[in-house]
CSV table of C-alpha atoms in Angstrom, one decimal:
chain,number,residue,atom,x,y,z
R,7,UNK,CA,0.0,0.0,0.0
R,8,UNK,CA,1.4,3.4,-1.2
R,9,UNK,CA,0.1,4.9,2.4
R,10,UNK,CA,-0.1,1.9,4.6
R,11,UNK,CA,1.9,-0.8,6.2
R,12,UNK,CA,1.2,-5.0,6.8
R,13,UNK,CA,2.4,-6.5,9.6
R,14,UNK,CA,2.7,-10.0,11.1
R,15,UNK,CA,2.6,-9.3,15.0
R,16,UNK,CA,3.1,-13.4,15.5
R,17,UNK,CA,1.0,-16.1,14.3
R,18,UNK,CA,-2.2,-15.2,12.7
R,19,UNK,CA,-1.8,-11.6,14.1
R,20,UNK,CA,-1.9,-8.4,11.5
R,21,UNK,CA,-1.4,-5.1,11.9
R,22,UNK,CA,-2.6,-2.9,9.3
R,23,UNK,CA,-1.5,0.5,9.5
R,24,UNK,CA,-3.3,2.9,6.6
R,25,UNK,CA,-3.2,6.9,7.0
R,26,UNK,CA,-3.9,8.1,10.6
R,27,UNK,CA,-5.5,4.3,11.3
R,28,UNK,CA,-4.3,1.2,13.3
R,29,UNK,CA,-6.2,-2.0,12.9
R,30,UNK,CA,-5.3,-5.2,14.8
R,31,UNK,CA,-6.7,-8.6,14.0
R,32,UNK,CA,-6.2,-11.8,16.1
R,33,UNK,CA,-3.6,-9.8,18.0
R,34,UNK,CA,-4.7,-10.3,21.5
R,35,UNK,CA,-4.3,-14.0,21.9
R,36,UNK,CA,-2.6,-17.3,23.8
R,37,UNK,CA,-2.2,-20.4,22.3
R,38,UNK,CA,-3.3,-22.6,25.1
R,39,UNK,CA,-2.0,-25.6,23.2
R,40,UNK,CA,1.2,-24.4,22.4
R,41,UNK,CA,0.6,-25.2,18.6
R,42,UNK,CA,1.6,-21.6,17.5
R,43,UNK,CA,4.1,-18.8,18.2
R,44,UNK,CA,2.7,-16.8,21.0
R,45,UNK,CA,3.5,-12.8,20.9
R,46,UNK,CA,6.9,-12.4,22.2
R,47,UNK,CA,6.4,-11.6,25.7
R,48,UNK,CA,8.7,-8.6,25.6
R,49,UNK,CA,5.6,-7.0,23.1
R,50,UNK,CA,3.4,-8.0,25.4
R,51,UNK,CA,4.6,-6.2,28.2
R,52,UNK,CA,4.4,-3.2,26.2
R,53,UNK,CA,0.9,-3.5,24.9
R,54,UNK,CA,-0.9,-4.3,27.9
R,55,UNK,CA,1.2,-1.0,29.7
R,56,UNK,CA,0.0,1.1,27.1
R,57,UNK,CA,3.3,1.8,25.3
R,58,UNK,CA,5.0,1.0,22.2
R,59,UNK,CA,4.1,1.6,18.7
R,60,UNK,CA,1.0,-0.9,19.9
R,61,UNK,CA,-0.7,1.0,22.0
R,62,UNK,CA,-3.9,2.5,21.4
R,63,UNK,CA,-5.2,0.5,18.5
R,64,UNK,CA,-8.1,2.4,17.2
R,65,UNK,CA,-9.7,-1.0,16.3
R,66,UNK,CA,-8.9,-4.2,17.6
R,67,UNK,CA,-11.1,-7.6,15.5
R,68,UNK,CA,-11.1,-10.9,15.5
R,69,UNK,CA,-12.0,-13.4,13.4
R,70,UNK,CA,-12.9,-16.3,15.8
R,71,UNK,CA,-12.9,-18.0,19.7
R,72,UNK,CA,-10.3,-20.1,19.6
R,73,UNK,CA,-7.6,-19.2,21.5
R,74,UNK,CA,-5.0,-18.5,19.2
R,75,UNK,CA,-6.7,-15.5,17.4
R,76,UNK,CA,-8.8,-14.3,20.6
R,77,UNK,CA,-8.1,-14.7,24.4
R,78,UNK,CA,-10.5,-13.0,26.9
R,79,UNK,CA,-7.7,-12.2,29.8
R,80,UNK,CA,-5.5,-10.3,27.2
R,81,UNK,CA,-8.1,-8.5,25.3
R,82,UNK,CA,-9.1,-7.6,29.1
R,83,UNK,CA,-5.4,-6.6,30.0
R,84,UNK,CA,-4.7,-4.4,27.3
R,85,UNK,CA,-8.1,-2.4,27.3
R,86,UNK,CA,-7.0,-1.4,31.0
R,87,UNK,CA,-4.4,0.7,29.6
R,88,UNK,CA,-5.4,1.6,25.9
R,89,UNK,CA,-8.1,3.6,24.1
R,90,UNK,CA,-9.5,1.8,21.3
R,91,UNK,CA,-12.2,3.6,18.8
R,92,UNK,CA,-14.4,0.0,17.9
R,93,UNK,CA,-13.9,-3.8,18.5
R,94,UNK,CA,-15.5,-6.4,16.6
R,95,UNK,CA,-15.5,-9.4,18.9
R,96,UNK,CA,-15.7,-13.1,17.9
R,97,UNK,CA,-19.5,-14.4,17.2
R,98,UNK,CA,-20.9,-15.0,20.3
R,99,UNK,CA,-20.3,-18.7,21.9
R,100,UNK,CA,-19.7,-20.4,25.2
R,101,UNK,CA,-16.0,-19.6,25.0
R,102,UNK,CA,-14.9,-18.3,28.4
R,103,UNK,CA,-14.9,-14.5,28.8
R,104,UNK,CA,-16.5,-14.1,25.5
R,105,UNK,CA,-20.0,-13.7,27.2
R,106,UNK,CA,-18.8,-11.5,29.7
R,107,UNK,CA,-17.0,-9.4,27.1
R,108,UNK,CA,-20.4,-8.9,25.0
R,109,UNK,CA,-21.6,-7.4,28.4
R,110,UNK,CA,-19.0,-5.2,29.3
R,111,UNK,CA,-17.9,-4.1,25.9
R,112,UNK,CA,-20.7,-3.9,23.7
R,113,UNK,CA,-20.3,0.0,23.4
R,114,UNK,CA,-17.5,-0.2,21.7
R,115,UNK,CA,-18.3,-2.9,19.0
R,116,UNK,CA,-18.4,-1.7,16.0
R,117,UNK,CA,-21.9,-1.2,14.1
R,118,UNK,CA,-22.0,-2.8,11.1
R,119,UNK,CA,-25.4,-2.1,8.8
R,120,UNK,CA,-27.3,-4.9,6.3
R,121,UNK,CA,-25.0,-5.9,4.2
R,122,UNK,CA,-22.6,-6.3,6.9
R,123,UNK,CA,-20.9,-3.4,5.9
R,124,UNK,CA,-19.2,-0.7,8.1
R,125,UNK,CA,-17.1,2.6,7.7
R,126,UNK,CA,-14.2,2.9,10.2
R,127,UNK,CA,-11.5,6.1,10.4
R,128,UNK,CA,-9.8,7.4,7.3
R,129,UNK,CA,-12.7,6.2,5.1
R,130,UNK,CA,-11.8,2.4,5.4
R,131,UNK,CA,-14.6,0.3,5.0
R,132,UNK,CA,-14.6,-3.0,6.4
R,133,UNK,CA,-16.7,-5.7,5.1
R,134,UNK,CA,-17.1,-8.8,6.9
R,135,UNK,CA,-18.5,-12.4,5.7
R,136,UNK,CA,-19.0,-15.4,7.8
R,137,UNK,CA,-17.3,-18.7,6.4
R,138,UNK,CA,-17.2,-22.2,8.8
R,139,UNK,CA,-14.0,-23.1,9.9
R,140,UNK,CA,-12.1,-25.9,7.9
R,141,UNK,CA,-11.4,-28.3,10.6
R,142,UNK,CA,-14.3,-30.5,10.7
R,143,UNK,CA,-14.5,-30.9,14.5
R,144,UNK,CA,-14.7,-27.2,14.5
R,145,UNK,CA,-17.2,-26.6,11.5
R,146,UNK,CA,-20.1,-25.1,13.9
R,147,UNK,CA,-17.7,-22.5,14.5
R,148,UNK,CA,-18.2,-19.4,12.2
R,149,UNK,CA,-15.6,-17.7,11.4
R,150,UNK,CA,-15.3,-13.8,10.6
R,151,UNK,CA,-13.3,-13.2,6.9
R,152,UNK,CA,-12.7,-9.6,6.8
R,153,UNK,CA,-12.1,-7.2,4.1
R,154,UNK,CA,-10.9,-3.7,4.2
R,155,UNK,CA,-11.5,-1.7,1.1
R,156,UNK,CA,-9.1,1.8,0.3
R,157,UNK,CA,-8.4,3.9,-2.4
R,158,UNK,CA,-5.3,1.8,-2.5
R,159,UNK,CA,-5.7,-1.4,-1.9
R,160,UNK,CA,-8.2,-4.2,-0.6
R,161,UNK,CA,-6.8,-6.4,1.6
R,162,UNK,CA,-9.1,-9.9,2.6
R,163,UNK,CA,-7.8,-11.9,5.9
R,164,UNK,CA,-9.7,-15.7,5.8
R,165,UNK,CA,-7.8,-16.9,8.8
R,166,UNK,CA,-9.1,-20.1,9.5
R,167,UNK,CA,-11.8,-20.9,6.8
R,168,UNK,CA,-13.2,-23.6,4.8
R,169,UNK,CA,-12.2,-23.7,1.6
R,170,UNK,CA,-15.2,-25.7,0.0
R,171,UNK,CA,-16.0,-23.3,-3.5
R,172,UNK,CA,-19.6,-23.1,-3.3
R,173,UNK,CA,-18.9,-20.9,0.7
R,174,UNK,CA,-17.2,-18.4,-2.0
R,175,UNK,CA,-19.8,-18.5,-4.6
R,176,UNK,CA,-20.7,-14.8,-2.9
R,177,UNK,CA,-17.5,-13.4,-3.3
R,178,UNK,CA,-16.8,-14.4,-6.9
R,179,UNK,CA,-14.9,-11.8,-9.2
R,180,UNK,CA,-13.8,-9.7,-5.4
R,181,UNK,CA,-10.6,-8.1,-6.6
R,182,UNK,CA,-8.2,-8.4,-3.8
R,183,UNK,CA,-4.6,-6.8,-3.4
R,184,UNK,CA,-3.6,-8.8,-0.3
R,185,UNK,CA,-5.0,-12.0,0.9
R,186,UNK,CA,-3.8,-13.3,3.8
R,187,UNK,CA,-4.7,-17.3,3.8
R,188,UNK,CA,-3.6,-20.0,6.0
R,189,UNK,CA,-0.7,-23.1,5.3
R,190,UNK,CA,-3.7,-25.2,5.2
R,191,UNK,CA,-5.5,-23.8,2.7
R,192,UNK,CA,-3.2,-22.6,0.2
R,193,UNK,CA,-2.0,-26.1,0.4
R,194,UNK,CA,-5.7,-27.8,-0.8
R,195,UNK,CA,-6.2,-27.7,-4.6
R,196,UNK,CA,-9.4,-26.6,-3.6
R,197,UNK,CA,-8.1,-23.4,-2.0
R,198,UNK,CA,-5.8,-22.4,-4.6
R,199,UNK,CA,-8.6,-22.6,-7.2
R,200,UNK,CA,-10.6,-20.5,-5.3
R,201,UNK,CA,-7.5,-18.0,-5.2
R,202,UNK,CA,-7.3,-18.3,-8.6
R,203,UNK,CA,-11.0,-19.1,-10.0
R,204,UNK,CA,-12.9,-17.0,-7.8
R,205,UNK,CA,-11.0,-14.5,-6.6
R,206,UNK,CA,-9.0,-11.8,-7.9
R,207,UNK,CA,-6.0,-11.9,-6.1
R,208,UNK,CA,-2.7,-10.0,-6.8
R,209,UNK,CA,-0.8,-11.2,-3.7
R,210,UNK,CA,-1.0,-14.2,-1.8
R,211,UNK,CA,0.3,-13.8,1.8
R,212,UNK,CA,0.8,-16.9,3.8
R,213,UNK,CA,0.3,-16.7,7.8
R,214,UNK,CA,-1.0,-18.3,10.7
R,215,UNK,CA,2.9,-19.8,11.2
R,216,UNK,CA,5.2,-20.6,13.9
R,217,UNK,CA,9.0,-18.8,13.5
R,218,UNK,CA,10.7,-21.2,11.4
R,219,UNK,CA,12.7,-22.4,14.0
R,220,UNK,CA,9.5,-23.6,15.9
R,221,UNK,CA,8.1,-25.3,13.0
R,222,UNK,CA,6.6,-28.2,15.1
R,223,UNK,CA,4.4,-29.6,12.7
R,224,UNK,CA,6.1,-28.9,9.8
R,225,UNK,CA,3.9,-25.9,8.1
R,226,UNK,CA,6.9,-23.9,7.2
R,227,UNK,CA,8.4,-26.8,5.3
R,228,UNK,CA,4.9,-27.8,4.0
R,229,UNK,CA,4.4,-23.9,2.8
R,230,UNK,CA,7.9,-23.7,1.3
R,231,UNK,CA,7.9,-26.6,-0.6
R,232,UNK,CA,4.5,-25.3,-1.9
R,233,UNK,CA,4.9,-22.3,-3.3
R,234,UNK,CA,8.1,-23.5,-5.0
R,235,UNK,CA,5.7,-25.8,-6.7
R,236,UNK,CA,2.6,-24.1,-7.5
R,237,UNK,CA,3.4,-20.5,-8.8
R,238,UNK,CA,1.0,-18.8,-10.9
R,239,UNK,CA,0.0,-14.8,-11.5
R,240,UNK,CA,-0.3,-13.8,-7.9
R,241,UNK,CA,2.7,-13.1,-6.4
R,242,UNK,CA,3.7,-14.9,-3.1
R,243,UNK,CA,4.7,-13.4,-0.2
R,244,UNK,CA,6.1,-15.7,2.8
């Protein structure tokens, strides 16, 4: 983006910066099973005191429960010590602190109209579109995609979603600058016809990652080997 910046805080965490405008997604989380890279701790320290160039988020999102895009505590710990302008909070479920989170923070969620469309600082609208999550035991889980539209650039996060065609039938022809998709689903020929069938991509980014040298499952490797194999007009970023 000519004005803006993307950046991986850890994980699936991403900061987009446009104009005067912070936006953090899936930035305030703990992986309770240790399967990811959690925020360094030295960042954390910093966020949840209110310092750093992450404090004061003017909107904080997230795309799901689970509690490697949103934990409750954190969300909780940093709000004690920063100013945020809206929140879009995972859909509602019986994760713990999500409930209580709806009660005490419903003011600032932001309001989003019919077509689930909503206009946030610095004329960035953010469209959001609900998608199951690809893991079978988790498919009753909805999960927020969300798509920021600029005078620059449109930027689409999927974090954890399916990647079955007909969930995208919607969205087909959405021209997309920067779409930020997970290991897993780049990797399904399913997901990278989507990319390349039904959306209008420019550049792929791939996230939700440990650091390479905590690649316990052997994403990095799997993602590597991938887009050395399948390269097409979109450009990949890892």
């Amino acid at each position: 983006m000519a004005v803006g910046e993307l950046i991986l805080l850890a994980n699936a965490g991403v900061l987009i910066v446009y104009k005067h405008t912070k936006i953090l997604i899936d930035g305030l989380y703990k992986d309770l099973g240790a399967h990811f890279t959690d925020i360094p701790s030295e960042i954390w320290q910093l966020m949840k005191s209110g310092k750093g160039d992450l404090a004061d988020i003017d909107y904080v999102l997230f795309t799901h429960s689970h509690y490697d895009h949103y934990y409750s505590p954190y969300l909780r710990a940093y709000l004690e010590n920063n100013k945020i302008r809206g929140l879009v909070l995972p859909p509602l479920d019986t994760t713990n602190g999500l409930m209580e989170d709806y009660k005490t923070y419903g003011n600032k969620q932001v309001i989003f109209d019919g077509t689930e469309k909503a206009l946030l600082q610095d004329n960035i609208i953010l469209k959001r579109f609900i998608i199951r999550h690809v893991d079978k035991k988790y498919h009753a889980v909805p999960v927020q995609c969300f798509f920021f539209a600029t005078p620059e650039a449109n930027i689409l996060l999927l974090s954890d979603s399916d990647y079955e065609e007909e969930l995208f039938a919607p969205y087909k022809g959405l021209v997309v600058d920067y779409l930020f998709v997970t290991p897993v689903f780049f990797n399904s020929p399913q997901g990278r016809h989507i990319i390349s069938e039904c959306l209008k991509v420019k550049k792929i980014i791939i996230y939700h990652l440990n650091a390479s040298n905590e690649d316990r499952y052997g994403y990095y490797k799997m993602v590597v080997r991938d887009v050395n194999k399948y390269t097409g007009s979109a450009e990949i970023v890892l």
